[in-house]
GROMACS .gro file of N, CA, C and O in nm:
model
  456
    1SER      N    1  -3.753   5.789  12.884
    1SER     CA    2  -3.680   5.903  12.981
    1SER      C    3  -3.516   5.907  13.004
    1SER      O    4  -3.503   5.786  13.032
    2THR      N    5  -3.444   5.985  13.015
    2THR     CA    6  -3.337   5.989  13.004
    2THR      C    7  -3.277   6.005  13.141
    2THR      O    8  -3.327   6.111  13.175
    3GLN      N    9  -3.211   5.957  13.156
    3GLN     CA   10  -3.122   5.916  13.272
    3GLN      C   11  -2.920   5.974  13.294
    3GLN      O   12  -2.918   5.936  13.247
    4SER      N   13  -3.032   6.043  13.411
    4SER     CA   14  -2.824   6.146  13.392
    4SER      C   15  -2.754   5.991  13.481
    4SER      O   16  -2.771   5.970  13.555
    5THR      N   17  -2.628   6.112  13.443
    5THR     CA   18  -2.524   5.973  13.449
    5THR      C   19  -2.348   6.030  13.532
    5THR      O   20  -2.361   6.127  13.470
    6TRP      N   21  -2.317   6.018  13.626
    6TRP     CA   22  -2.214   6.092  13.711
    6TRP      C   23  -2.104   6.061  13.711
    6TRP      O   24  -2.116   5.920  13.744
    7ASP      N   25  -1.979   6.161  13.644
    7ASP     CA   26  -1.873   6.025  13.670
    7ASP      C   27  -1.843   6.029  13.765
    7ASP      O   28  -1.759   5.934  13.805
    8SER      N   29  -1.822   6.088  13.845
    8SER     CA   30  -1.746   6.024  13.962
    8SER      C   31  -1.854   6.094  14.113
    8SER      O   32  -1.882   6.227  14.108
    9LEU      N   33  -1.887   5.978  14.170
    9LEU     CA   34  -1.889   6.084  14.321
    9LEU      C   35  -1.843   6.031  14.443
    9LEU      O   36  -1.727   5.860  14.478
   10VAL      N   37  -1.757   6.135  14.569
   10VAL     CA   38  -1.644   6.110  14.610
   10VAL      C   39  -1.765   6.114  14.758
   10VAL      O   40  -1.849   6.188  14.814
   11LEU      N   41  -1.670   6.030  14.833
   11LEU     CA   42  -1.744   6.047  14.977
   11LEU      C   43  -1.620   6.085  15.039
   11LEU      O   44  -1.488   6.112  15.024
   12HIS      N   45  -1.705   6.248  15.089
   12HIS     CA   46  -1.608   6.311  15.173
   12HIS      C   47  -1.466   6.302  15.190
   12HIS      O   48  -1.441   6.320  15.276
   13SER      N   49  -1.573   6.246  15.313
   13SER     CA   50  -1.463   6.177  15.428
   13SER      C   51  -1.492   6.054  15.477
   13SER      O   52  -1.657   6.026  15.496
   14PRO      N   53  -1.441   5.939  15.502
   14PRO     CA   54  -1.497   5.851  15.597
   14PRO      C   55  -1.554   5.843  15.787
   14PRO      O   56  -1.574   5.938  15.719
   15MET      N   57  -1.685   5.793  15.808
   15MET     CA   58  -1.760   5.867  15.854
   15MET      C   59  -1.672   5.743  16.042
   15MET      O   60  -1.562   5.767  15.975
   16ARG      N   61  -1.711   5.790  16.144
   16ARG     CA   62  -1.671   5.777  16.276
   16ARG      C   63  -1.639   5.634  16.294
   16ARG      O   64  -1.517   5.699  16.326
   17THR      N   65  -1.617   5.508  16.195
   17THR     CA   66  -1.584   5.384  16.307
   17THR      C   67  -1.643   5.358  16.094
   17THR      O   68  -1.679   5.373  15.948
   18HIS      N   69  -1.528   5.312  16.094
   18HIS     CA   70  -1.518   5.173  15.914
   18HIS      C   71  -1.674   5.134  15.905
   18HIS      O   72  -1.708   5.131  15.800
   19VAL      N   73  -1.787   5.021  16.005
   19VAL     CA   74  -1.923   5.032  16.009
   19VAL      C   75  -1.999   5.139  15.932
   19VAL      O   76  -2.057   5.113  15.829
   20GLU      N   77  -1.978   5.224  16.039
   20GLU     CA   78  -2.043   5.292  15.928
   20GLU      C   79  -1.989   5.364  15.753
   20GLU      O   80  -2.075   5.420  15.684
   21THR      N   81  -1.866   5.411  15.739
   21THR     CA   82  -1.818   5.396  15.591
   21THR      C   83  -1.814   5.313  15.547
   21THR      O   84  -1.867   5.327  15.416
   22MET      N   85  -1.870   5.155  15.531
   22MET     CA   86  -1.890   5.089  15.481
   22MET      C   87  -2.052   5.087  15.460
   22MET      O   88  -2.114   5.001  15.328
   23GLN      N   89  -2.130   5.118  15.523
   23GLN     CA   90  -2.219   5.155  15.502
   23GLN      C   91  -2.308   5.288  15.409
   23GLN      O   92  -2.385   5.219  15.351
   24VAL      N   93  -2.261   5.347  15.452
   24VAL     CA   94  -2.243   5.491  15.353
   24VAL      C   95  -2.209   5.408  15.183
   24VAL      O   96  -2.251   5.469  15.079
   25TRP      N   97  -2.071   5.290  15.202
   25TRP     CA   98  -1.985   5.306  15.087
   25TRP      C   99  -2.128   5.187  14.975
   25TRP      O  100  -2.127   5.221  14.836
   26ARG      N  101  -2.144   5.071  15.075
   26ARG     CA  102  -2.286   5.011  15.006
   26ARG      C  103  -2.405   5.100  14.909
   26ARG      O  104  -2.470   5.081  14.803
   27VAL      N  105  -2.408   5.265  14.978
   27VAL     CA  106  -2.516   5.302  14.903
   27VAL      C  107  -2.536   5.320  14.766
   27VAL      O  108  -2.522   5.338  14.686
   28PHE      N  109  -2.345   5.419  14.771
   28PHE     CA  110  -2.269   5.445  14.649
   28PHE      C  111  -2.287   5.331  14.556
   28PHE      O  112  -2.293   5.349  14.392
   29GLU      N  113  -2.183   5.240  14.637
   29GLU     CA  114  -2.209   5.112  14.477
   29GLU      C  115  -2.322   5.118  14.466
   29GLU      O  116  -2.358   5.026  14.339
   30SER      N  117  -2.469   5.057  14.465
   30SER     CA  118  -2.570   5.060  14.439
   30SER      C  119  -2.632   5.190  14.334
   30SER      O  120  -2.660   5.076  14.228
   31PHE      N  121  -2.557   5.299  14.369
   31PHE     CA  122  -2.599   5.425  14.208
   31PHE      C  123  -2.480   5.338  14.096
   31PHE      O  124  -2.534   5.409  13.991
   32VAL      N  125  -2.348   5.288  14.167
   32VAL     CA  126  -2.306   5.215  14.047
   32VAL      C  127  -2.402   5.086  14.014
   32VAL      O  128  -2.401   5.110  13.863
   33ASP      N  129  -2.477   5.005  14.044
   33ASP     CA  130  -2.462   4.906  13.998
   33ASP      C  131  -2.595   4.918  13.923
   33ASP      O  132  -2.666   4.872  13.773
   34ALA      N  133  -2.690   5.099  13.968
   34ALA     CA  134  -2.767   5.114  13.829
   34ALA      C  135  -2.768   5.174  13.765
   34ALA      O  136  -2.860   5.270  13.644
   35GLY      N  137  -2.618   5.194  13.723
   35GLY     CA  138  -2.598   5.301  13.618
   35GLY      C  139  -2.592   5.439  13.659
   35GLY      O  140  -2.595   5.475  13.543
   36GLN      N  141  -2.615   5.508  13.773
   36GLN     CA  142  -2.634   5.606  13.792
   36GLN      C  143  -2.478   5.717  13.813
   36GLN      O  144  -2.457   5.803  13.785
   37VAL      N  145  -2.352   5.641  13.903
   37VAL     CA  146  -2.267   5.710  13.850
   37VAL      C  147  -2.148   5.565  13.827
   37VAL      O  148  -2.138   5.439  13.780
   38LYS      N  149  -2.039   5.662  13.698
   38LYS     CA  150  -1.890   5.572  13.699
   38LYS      C  151  -1.861   5.515  13.763
   38LYS      O  152  -1.792   5.326  13.775
   39GLN      N  153  -1.818   5.574  13.883
   39GLN     CA  154  -1.656   5.556  13.968
   39GLN      C  155  -1.730   5.599  14.055
   39GLN      O  156  -1.795   5.699  14.150
   40LEU      N  157  -1.629   5.503  14.191
   40LEU     CA  158  -1.628   5.606  14.321
   40LEU      C  159  -1.502   5.629  14.379
   40LEU      O  160  -1.385   5.565  14.372
   41GLY      N  161  -1.527   5.769  14.517
   41GLY     CA  162  -1.365   5.796  14.517
   41GLY      C  163  -1.417   5.830  14.674
   41GLY      O  164  -1.495   5.838  14.717
   42VAL      N  165  -1.262   5.809  14.741
   42VAL     CA  166  -1.285   5.932  14.921
   42VAL      C  167  -1.238   5.991  14.895
   42VAL      O  168  -1.072   6.032  14.849
   43SER      N  169  -1.256   6.108  15.045
   43SER     CA  170  -1.190   6.218  15.025
   43SER      C  171  -1.117   6.224  15.165
   43SER      O  172  -1.213   6.199  15.245
   44ASN      N  173  -1.049   6.298  15.165
   44ASN     CA  174  -0.962   6.299  15.347
   44ASN      C  175  -1.013   6.185  15.400
   44ASN      O  176  -1.066   6.178  15.517
   45THR      N  177  -0.881   6.088  15.328
   45THR     CA  178  -0.870   5.936  15.402
   45THR      C  179  -0.662   5.928  15.438
   45THR      O  180  -0.597   5.948  15.374
   46SER      N  181  -0.709   5.858  15.589
   46SER     CA  182  -0.526   5.840  15.624
   46SER      C  183  -0.556   5.685  15.559
   46SER      O  184  -0.644   5.661  15.426
   47PHE      N  185  -0.408   5.652  15.541
   47PHE     CA  186  -0.385   5.508  15.433
   47PHE      C  187  -0.437   5.361  15.543
   47PHE      O  188  -0.488   5.365  15.439
   48GLU      N  189  -0.500   5.402  15.645
   48GLU     CA  190  -0.552   5.312  15.692
   48GLU      C  191  -0.695   5.267  15.663
   48GLU      O  192  -0.720   5.130  15.677
   49GLN      N  193  -0.737   5.418  15.647
   49GLN     CA  194  -0.958   5.363  15.667
   49GLN      C  195  -0.923   5.343  15.470
   49GLN      O  196  -0.981   5.300  15.477
   50LEU      N  197  -0.800   5.369  15.372
   50LEU     CA  198  -0.779   5.329  15.264
   50LEU      C  199  -0.719   5.204  15.245
   50LEU      O  200  -0.813   5.170  15.148
   51GLN      N  201  -0.682   5.168  15.279
   51GLN     CA  202  -0.644   5.002  15.305
   51GLN      C  203  -0.794   4.963  15.333
   51GLN      O  204  -0.817   4.878  15.220
   52ARG      N  205  -0.827   4.943  15.449
   52ARG     CA  206  -1.024   4.852  15.464
   52ARG      C  207  -1.111   4.954  15.387
   52ARG      O  208  -1.153   4.773  15.360
   53LEU      N  209  -1.099   5.023  15.334
   53LEU     CA  210  -1.215   5.093  15.248
   53LEU      C  211  -1.168   4.924  15.114
   53LEU      O  212  -1.279   4.907  15.057
   54HIS      N  213  -1.046   4.961  15.097
   54HIS     CA  214  -1.032   4.902  14.917
   54HIS      C  215  -1.016   4.771  14.984
   54HIS      O  216  -1.140   4.667  14.875
   55ALA      N  217  -1.015   4.719  15.074
   55ALA     CA  218  -1.053   4.486  15.098
   55ALA      C  219  -1.126   4.535  15.087
   55ALA      O  220  -1.225   4.415  15.038
   56ASP      N  221  -1.225   4.588  15.194
   56ASP     CA  222  -1.414   4.549  15.205
   56ASP      C  223  -1.483   4.580  15.111
   56ASP      O  224  -1.619   4.510  15.059
   57ALA      N  225  -1.428   4.705  14.981
   57ALA     CA  226  -1.546   4.747  14.895
   57ALA      C  227  -1.576   4.600  14.836
   57ALA      O  228  -1.437   4.562  14.746
   58ARG      N  229  -1.662   4.610  14.732
   58ARG     CA  230  -1.715   4.480  14.619
   58ARG      C  231  -1.662   4.631  14.504
   58ARG      O  232  -1.583   4.547  14.378
   59VAL      N  233  -1.712   4.761  14.497
   59VAL     CA  234  -1.679   4.828  14.434
   59VAL      C  235  -1.543   4.907  14.505
   59VAL      O  236  -1.538   5.056  14.517
   60LYS      N  237  -1.451   4.938  14.427
   60LYS     CA  238  -1.317   4.941  14.498
   60LYS      C  239  -1.304   5.151  14.417
   60LYS      O  240  -1.326   5.209  14.350
   61PRO      N  241  -1.232   5.202  14.536
   61PRO     CA  242  -1.278   5.336  14.478
   61PRO      C  243  -1.156   5.320  14.418
   61PRO      O  244  -1.075   5.275  14.354
   62ALA      N  245  -1.217   5.437  14.304
   62ALA     CA  246  -1.085   5.465  14.159
   62ALA      C  247  -1.046   5.598  14.213
   62ALA      O  248  -0.933   5.620  14.127
   63VAL      N  249  -1.040   5.707  14.299
   63VAL     CA  250  -0.996   5.790  14.295
   63VAL      C  251  -0.984   5.866  14.500
   63VAL      O  252  -1.095   5.816  14.544
   64VAL      N  253  -0.863   5.882  14.515
   64VAL     CA  254  -0.851   5.921  14.613
   64VAL      C  255  -0.822   6.102  14.628
   64VAL      O  256  -0.728   6.152  14.531
   65GLN      N  257  -0.901   6.228  14.671
   65GLN     CA  258  -0.885   6.338  14.710
   65GLN      C  259  -0.842   6.313  14.874
   65GLN      O  260  -0.890   6.349  14.963
   66ASN      N  261  -0.646   6.381  14.913
   66ASN     CA  262  -0.693   6.460  15.013
   66ASN      C  263  -0.600   6.557  14.949
   66ASN      O  264  -0.516   6.636  14.879
   67ARG      N  265  -0.553   6.645  15.128
   67ARG     CA  266  -0.462   6.715  15.135
   67ARG      C  267  -0.317   6.679  15.097
   67ARG      O  268  -0.300   6.610  15.192
   68PHE      N  269  -0.219   6.784  15.018
   68PHE     CA  270  -0.130   6.795  14.998
   68PHE      C  271   0.010   6.830  15.059
   68PHE      O  272  -0.005   6.901  15.004
   69TYR      N  273   0.071   6.821  15.155
   69TYR     CA  274   0.204   6.847  15.208
   69TYR      C  275   0.233   6.838  15.335
   69TYR      O  276   0.274   6.700  15.379
   70ALA      N  277   0.351   6.867  15.398
   70ALA     CA  278   0.481   6.833  15.426
   70ALA      C  279   0.428   6.765  15.556
   70ALA      O  280   0.527   6.653  15.603
   71GLU      N  281   0.362   6.851  15.676
   71GLU     CA  282   0.338   6.734  15.786
   71GLU      C  283   0.236   6.629  15.765
   71GLU      O  284   0.245   6.535  15.865
   72THR      N  285   0.206   6.557  15.699
   72THR     CA  286   0.167   6.421  15.655
   72THR      C  287   0.263   6.390  15.575
   72THR      O  288   0.175   6.259  15.512
   73GLY      N  289   0.342   6.417  15.520
   73GLY     CA  290   0.450   6.318  15.398
   73GLY      C  291   0.430   6.339  15.283
   73GLY      O  292   0.477   6.209  15.239
   74HIS      N  293   0.345   6.429  15.247
   74HIS     CA  294   0.290   6.464  15.158
   74HIS      C  295   0.271   6.279  15.032
   74HIS      O  296   0.262   6.289  14.996
   75ASP      N  297   0.157   6.236  15.231
   75ASP     CA  298   0.016   6.110  15.166
   75ASP      C  299   0.146   6.019  15.103
   75ASP      O  300   0.151   5.913  15.032
   76GLU      N  301   0.314   6.022  15.113
   76GLU     CA  302   0.345   5.893  15.088
   76GLU      C  303   0.314   5.767  15.040
   76GLU      O  304   0.288   5.704  14.957
   77ASP      N  305   0.235   5.741  15.165
   77ASP     CA  306   0.227   5.597  15.233
   77ASP      C  307   0.079   5.547  15.129
   77ASP      O  308   0.024   5.497  14.994
   78VAL      N  309  -0.010   5.700  15.114
   78VAL     CA  310  -0.165   5.691  15.053
   78VAL      C  311  -0.115   5.681  14.839
   78VAL      O  312  -0.203   5.576  14.793
   79ARG      N  313  -0.027   5.756  14.857
   79ARG     CA  314   0.031   5.758  14.687
   79ARG      C  315   0.069   5.644  14.619
   79ARG      O  316   0.014   5.552  14.530
   80ALA      N  317   0.141   5.568  14.730
   80ALA     CA  318   0.181   5.442  14.651
   80ALA      C  319   0.062   5.326  14.683
   80ALA      O  320   0.080   5.229  14.598
   81PHE      N  321  -0.007   5.336  14.809
   81PHE     CA  322  -0.106   5.235  14.774
   81PHE      C  323  -0.249   5.351  14.671
   81PHE      O  324  -0.243   5.169  14.571
   82CYS      N  325  -0.197   5.435  14.643
   82CYS     CA  326  -0.315   5.397  14.478
   82CYS      C  327  -0.210   5.347  14.358
   82CYS      O  328  -0.279   5.326  14.283
   83GLN      N  329  -0.109   5.424  14.325
   83GLN     CA  330  -0.055   5.355  14.250
   83GLN      C  331  -0.044   5.190  14.169
   83GLN      O  332   0.001   5.135  14.132
   84GLN      N  333   0.004   5.166  14.356
   84GLN     CA  334   0.017   4.974  14.319
   84GLN      C  335  -0.114   4.942  14.243
   84GLN      O  336  -0.135   4.853  14.233
   85HIS      N  337  -0.252   5.060  14.320
   85HIS     CA  338  -0.393   4.892  14.305
   85HIS      C  339  -0.433   5.002  14.209
   85HIS      O  340  -0.595   5.008  14.132
   86GLY      N  341  -0.352   5.081  14.103
   86GLY     CA  342  -0.465   5.166  14.007
   86GLY      C  343  -0.555   5.288  14.043
   86GLY      O  344  -0.640   5.286  13.914
   87LEU      N  345  -0.563   5.301  14.143
   87LEU     CA  346  -0.612   5.468  14.184
   87LEU      C  347  -0.554   5.559  14.143
   87LEU      O  348  -0.454   5.610  14.139
   88TRP      N  349  -0.653   5.650  14.129
   88TRP     CA  350  -0.638   5.812  14.040
   88TRP      C  351  -0.561   5.900  14.225
   88TRP      O  352  -0.678   5.882  14.301
   89TYR      N  353  -0.476   5.980  14.240
   89TYR     CA  354  -0.418   6.041  14.394
   89TYR      C  355  -0.438   6.191  14.357
   89TYR      O  356  -0.352   6.203  14.208
   90GLN      N  357  -0.539   6.286  14.363
   90GLN     CA  358  -0.609   6.371  14.309
   90GLN      C  359  -0.502   6.435  14.463
   90GLN      O  360  -0.624   6.460  14.558
   91SER      N  361  -0.436   6.552  14.378
   91SER     CA  362  -0.402   6.640  14.600
   91SER      C  363  -0.495   6.804  14.613
   91SER      O  364  -0.544   6.847  14.483
   92PHE      N  365  -0.499   6.793  14.687
   92PHE     CA  366  -0.624   6.937  14.719
   92PHE      C  367  -0.461   7.011  14.815
   92PHE      O  368  -0.452   6.946  14.914
   93TRP      N  369  -0.528   7.131  14.775
   93TRP     CA  370  -0.479   7.267  14.863
   93TRP      C  371  -0.320   7.217  14.893
   93TRP      O  372  -0.234   7.265  14.974
   94THR      N  373  -0.285   7.222  14.781
   94THR     CA  374  -0.177   7.158  14.748
   94THR      C  375  -0.059   7.325  14.718
   94THR      O  376   0.057   7.344  14.795
   95LEU      N  377  -0.057   7.408  14.663
   95LEU     CA  378   0.023   7.487  14.652
   95LEU      C  379  -0.034   7.592  14.751
   95LEU      O  380   0.081   7.723  14.834
   96THR      N  381  -0.157   7.651  14.861
   96THR     CA  382  -0.238   7.694  14.971
   96THR      C  383  -0.107   7.593  15.085
   96THR      O  384  -0.020   7.682  15.198
   97ALA      N  385  -0.105   7.477  15.094
   97ALA     CA  386  -0.010   7.426  15.221
   97ALA      C  387   0.132   7.393  15.200
   97ALA      O  388   0.193   7.380  15.260
   98ASN      N  389   0.146   7.453  15.082
   98ASN     CA  390   0.350   7.449  15.038
   98ASN      C  391   0.389   7.619  14.980
   98ASN      O  392   0.428   7.609  14.835
   99PRO      N  393   0.353   7.677  15.029
   99PRO     CA  394   0.385   7.787  14.992
   99PRO      C  395   0.526   7.824  14.884
   99PRO      O  396   0.578   7.855  14.743
  100GLY      N  397   0.665   7.751  14.988
  100GLY     CA  398   0.770   7.752  14.914
  100GLY      C  399   0.737   7.643  14.791
  100GLY      O  400   0.898   7.745  14.689
  101ALA      N  401   0.687   7.576  14.796
  101ALA     CA  402   0.724   7.482  14.641
  101ALA      C  403   0.688   7.590  14.497
  101ALA      O  404   0.748   7.619  14.456
  102LEU      N  405   0.569   7.767  14.555
  102LEU     CA  406   0.612   7.849  14.428
  102LEU      C  407   0.759   7.921  14.420
  102LEU      O  408   0.719   7.961  14.301
  103ARG      N  409   0.832   7.876  14.482
  103ARG     CA  410   0.944   7.996  14.517
  103ARG      C  411   1.043   7.866  14.470
  103ARG      O  412   1.172   7.961  14.398
  104GLY      N  413   1.021   7.737  14.452
  104GLY     CA  414   1.111   7.661  14.415
  104GLY      C  415   1.212   7.710  14.235
  104GLY      O  416   1.109   7.732  14.192
  105ALA      N  417   1.234   7.599  14.200
  105ALA     CA  418   1.297   7.592  14.104
  105ALA      C  419   1.291   7.545  14.012
  105ALA      O  420   1.220   7.666  13.822
  106ALA      N  421   1.183   7.458  13.996
  106ALA     CA  422   1.108   7.387  13.881
  106ALA      C  423   0.979   7.482  13.859
  106ALA      O  424   0.945   7.509  13.753
  107VAL      N  425   0.886   7.594  13.987
  107VAL     CA  426   0.840   7.662  13.887
  107VAL      C  427   0.819   7.782  13.838
  107VAL      O  428   0.829   7.842  13.758
  108THR      N  429   0.950   7.867  13.941
  108THR     CA  430   1.041   7.927  13.842
  108THR      C  431   1.074   7.986  13.766
  108THR      O  432   1.062   8.035  13.638
  109ALA      N  433   1.156   7.850  13.725
  109ALA     CA  434   1.212   7.808  13.590
  109ALA      C  435   1.075   7.810  13.426
  109ALA      O  436   1.067   7.849  13.345
  110CYS      N  437   0.902   7.802  13.472
  110CYS     CA  438   0.886   7.758  13.429
  110CYS      C  439   0.835   7.881  13.441
  110CYS      O  440   0.710   7.902  13.266
  111ALA      N  441   0.791   7.971  13.518
  111ALA     CA  442   0.753   8.123  13.489
  111ALA      C  443   0.795   8.226  13.425
  111ALA      O  444   0.758   8.241  13.368
  112ARG      N  445   0.931   8.171  13.412
  112ARG     CA  446   1.012   8.271  13.343
  112ARG      C  447   0.995   8.246  13.159
  112ARG      O  448   1.022   8.299  13.041
  113ARG      N  449   0.978   8.090  13.139
  113ARG     CA  450   0.939   8.051  13.024
  113ARG      C  451   0.779   8.065  12.984
  113ARG      O  452   0.803   8.059  12.829
  114ALA      N  453   0.699   8.126  13.049
  114ALA     CA  454   0.588   8.185  12.988
  114ALA      C  455   0.582   8.302  12.963
  114ALA      O  456   0.677   8.424  12.961
   0.00000   0.00000   0.00000
């Protein structure tokens, strides 16, 4: 029989408590152990939640998906943590939350060349 393998399994957001988050994460780790998933990730996480998850996880998150907007300081602390620990940071809601970026010099210059 042929077993399917997923490239990535992402926890939509941490649970209400760290203990609950780790209970879910342990199940995710079992999928990696069984060869069903190649890497794990987390979305909608704070810097503190990411630090704790990374410290306690046996299979470290490989991907962080977060909203990227000014009110959160563009996730500067989360992005720095990701860079320091070799995690991929994927932003979402990037253009919707930052409509002024579409009018910025870099974007308009690219649009003129297209």
